[in-house]
């Protein structure tokens, strides 16, 4: 469930554009006006606004926002305004660049989007960067990380609910064997995690838990400092309990000395229209504090207002 | 260029259906009538015919054909009539089954279709088999074959023409190093072949040839009996000169004692609407005999007539 709140009466895209244009003009920028519009329009509406804006004023809305805004507030507004597939393409591309590289962001995008949304992100990636996401990930990673990440971003996973219980049992056994042998990068373990449908993986991992007495991620926690094992556990979490994964990313981002703004903005921008409500519930349960309050305590100004609007705090 | 010949005046789909229905009724089947219709309609037209046929007679056209026809003729008519994406899904599924398994068919589908057509085949695969092509290939292959085939069927390759020459040079060097070390299953070699765009690979392999004095496939021919190396060379051929690859498949299929009907029917059904004209030219050049004559010599009856119609021989 989304936390995005769209007013019952939405102004026409032309009116929205006119208001945004006003917000950019004169002395200083009217950030509150920008938030009141963009933070309360869904992806389809934001897309039309961008089209009309470009037609009307001969300038891309994203360019105008880029000129008028700055720092953390700019980043969250731009990320949010982007079409979801283009946003994922942008984040994934950043994650393959040397200075902003992140195996986690690549894994997160590959594992928490629907198969079709991941495919659309890959199309947007090619349209924008004239290369495939696959080749960039393969080129910029190495070793075990590459062995896991390339198939994760490549596979067009089956999205249906059919489950083969015989297969779930045999693959649970296979996973248990490989983990017992500490063969964490074994090709069968990677094959299962990167090609099976989420429904099938759930069945396999439930059987693993029932049959062998531990959740798989507990068995994969043999060395808390091993970065590959951390990524492997996060992959499994993203594929089976994405809201728990995102709760933890938010928790670590907010509790960090000096808040990890990139993680915070990324999760809010990418989940507000998808499952932020469940992430908030998970956050409250795990931290005994509402996510809104935690964000409010750790951020300030327009940046705070934008984040809170997106997580559904307060009025339109 | 296609060899499919569609008459300038095409009867309405309803008329085609009526004629097909007639061909199935009475004593014996009218094969000539079936060929005269189906072998001269393009994919979009065949699709509409199938829809109208099912609506009108309450039976799938493919089911009716299956009932009325038999052996090699049946297979070519069914393969041809199928929608291209569904046909690829069907062929790929066969290729993952134990008794009909074929690494070559999987490679061929992965490497000679456009990125979007491969994606559509994967969607059709999921719709029909309730699993992903990726998981079936990963499950039914092993060793070096799996290491090559899974990324081949997984990647959504960039289809554009942009080429990075610096990258082409560095990757040509890398390929040459790995081949010199006989590291034919090295992850970088596989990464390059399975993720780079066809245009980029062409640039890389041209540079390889210029810089190191041999075409890459010559350097990969160190052990003529090695099945993995054979598949690797075929992969490179499919990605860079598909018409040469298909010429060879046809040549081997026809020259074989007792013709390899599956290969012959597969290539004709999948290429007639794509690039069969170039394959025919290549065949003539390599064998000093027109493909039509070679097919005519090796096949007979309705099967021969259907194949010849699809490769553009004779009248409508």
GROMACS .gro file of C-alpha atoms in nm, chain B residues 158-273:
model
  116
  474UNK     CA    1   2.122  -0.326  -2.609
  475UNK     CA    2   2.011  -0.319  -2.973
  476UNK     CA    3   2.150   0.018  -3.082
  477UNK     CA    4   2.439   0.098  -3.313
  478UNK     CA    5   2.657   0.309  -3.080
  479UNK     CA    6   3.004   0.164  -3.048
  480UNK     CA    7   3.276   0.245  -2.794
  481UNK     CA    8   3.605   0.190  -2.977
  482UNK     CA    9   3.826   0.219  -2.670
  483UNK     CA   10   3.623  -0.053  -2.506
  484UNK     CA   11   3.634  -0.263  -2.825
  485UNK     CA   12   4.012  -0.252  -2.818
  486UNK     CA   13   4.049  -0.333  -2.452
  487UNK     CA   14   3.798  -0.617  -2.470
  488UNK     CA   15   3.955  -0.760  -2.786
  489UNK     CA   16   4.281  -0.775  -2.594
  490UNK     CA   17   4.111  -0.937  -2.297
  491UNK     CA   18   3.947  -1.199  -2.522
  492UNK     CA   19   4.280  -1.271  -2.686
  493UNK     CA   20   4.451  -1.318  -2.350
  494UNK     CA   21   4.188  -1.558  -2.223
  495UNK     CA   22   4.192  -1.760  -2.543
  496UNK     CA   23   4.572  -1.775  -2.536
  497UNK     CA   24   4.543  -1.914  -2.183
  498UNK     CA   25   4.281  -2.162  -2.311
  499UNK     CA   26   4.046  -2.013  -2.048
  500UNK     CA   27   3.744  -2.060  -2.276
  501UNK     CA   28   3.499  -2.052  -1.989
  502UNK     CA   29   3.655  -1.748  -1.822
  503UNK     CA   30   3.398  -1.516  -1.672
  504UNK     CA   31   3.522  -1.214  -1.868
  505UNK     CA   32   3.498  -1.396  -2.198
  506UNK     CA   33   3.145  -1.504  -2.114
  507UNK     CA   34   3.057  -1.161  -1.981
  508UNK     CA   35   3.163  -0.993  -2.305
  509UNK     CA   36   2.978  -1.238  -2.531
  510UNK     CA   37   2.663  -1.243  -2.324
  511UNK     CA   38   2.619  -0.875  -2.236
  512UNK     CA   39   2.763  -0.654  -2.511
  513UNK     CA   40   2.544  -0.530  -2.793
  514UNK     CA   41   2.586  -0.696  -3.132
  515UNK     CA   42   2.729  -0.374  -3.276
  516UNK     CA   43   2.983  -0.350  -2.995
  517UNK     CA   44   3.078  -0.717  -3.030
  518UNK     CA   45   3.129  -0.670  -3.401
  519UNK     CA   46   3.366  -0.382  -3.335
  520UNK     CA   47   3.551  -0.587  -3.073
  521UNK     CA   48   3.586  -0.892  -3.297
  522UNK     CA   49   3.693  -0.686  -3.598
  523UNK     CA   50   3.962  -0.532  -3.383
  524UNK     CA   51   4.058  -0.879  -3.262
  525UNK     CA   52   4.100  -0.994  -3.620
  526UNK     CA   53   4.301  -0.687  -3.722
  527UNK     CA   54   4.522  -0.682  -3.417
  528UNK     CA   55   4.593  -1.051  -3.363
  529UNK     CA   56   4.585  -1.180  -3.719
  530UNK     CA   57   4.310  -1.439  -3.688
  531UNK     CA   58   3.935  -1.434  -3.670
  532UNK     CA   59   3.841  -1.527  -3.314
  533UNK     CA   60   3.662  -1.843  -3.428
  534UNK     CA   61   3.984  -1.968  -3.583
  535UNK     CA   62   4.160  -1.925  -3.249
  536UNK     CA   63   3.873  -2.110  -3.082
  537UNK     CA   64   3.917  -2.411  -3.311
  538UNK     CA   65   4.191  -2.580  -3.109
  539UNK     CA   66   4.000  -2.900  -3.051
  540UNK     CA   67   3.748  -2.986  -3.323
  541UNK     CA   68   3.570  -3.242  -3.106
  542UNK     CA   69   3.509  -3.021  -2.803
  543UNK     CA   70   3.132  -2.964  -2.778
  544UNK     CA   71   3.161  -2.653  -2.563
  545UNK     CA   72   3.401  -2.489  -2.806
  546UNK     CA   73   3.166  -2.576  -3.090
  547UNK     CA   74   2.881  -2.405  -2.911
  548UNK     CA   75   3.100  -2.106  -2.834
  549UNK     CA   76   3.196  -2.065  -3.199
  550UNK     CA   77   2.834  -2.101  -3.305
  551UNK     CA   78   2.735  -1.836  -3.050
  552UNK     CA   79   2.982  -1.593  -3.199
  553UNK     CA   80   2.859  -1.671  -3.549
  554UNK     CA   81   2.495  -1.622  -3.450
  555UNK     CA   82   2.573  -1.287  -3.292
  556UNK     CA   83   2.775  -1.156  -3.584
  557UNK     CA   84   2.680  -1.347  -3.903
  558UNK     CA   85   2.347  -1.519  -3.842
  559UNK     CA   86   2.297  -1.600  -4.212
  560UNK     CA   87   2.624  -1.795  -4.216
  561UNK     CA   88   2.522  -1.981  -3.905
  562UNK     CA   89   2.186  -2.075  -4.055
  563UNK     CA   90   2.344  -2.174  -4.387
  564UNK     CA   91   2.561  -2.422  -4.201
  565UNK     CA   92   2.271  -2.562  -4.000
  566UNK     CA   93   2.079  -2.615  -4.326
  567UNK     CA   94   2.382  -2.765  -4.501
  568UNK     CA   95   2.444  -3.014  -4.221
  569UNK     CA   96   2.073  -3.094  -4.193
  570UNK     CA   97   2.035  -3.163  -4.564
  571UNK     CA   98   2.364  -3.347  -4.618
  572UNK     CA   99   2.309  -3.568  -4.319
  573UNK     CA  100   2.224  -3.929  -4.395
  574UNK     CA  101   1.846  -3.911  -4.361
  575UNK     CA  102   1.815  -3.530  -4.334
  576UNK     CA  103   1.774  -3.365  -3.990
  577UNK     CA  104   1.409  -3.269  -4.037
  578UNK     CA  105   1.383  -3.086  -3.707
  579UNK     CA  106   1.667  -2.849  -3.792
  580UNK     CA  107   1.539  -2.800  -4.146
  581UNK     CA  108   1.182  -2.725  -4.036
  582UNK     CA  109   1.300  -2.504  -3.752
  583UNK     CA  110   1.522  -2.284  -3.965
  584UNK     CA  111   1.265  -2.252  -4.244
  585UNK     CA  112   0.977  -2.177  -4.005
  586UNK     CA  113   1.170  -1.924  -3.798
  587UNK     CA  114   1.357  -1.742  -4.077
  588UNK     CA  115   1.110  -1.736  -4.373
  589UNK     CA  116   0.965  -1.412  -4.246
   0.00000   0.00000   0.00000
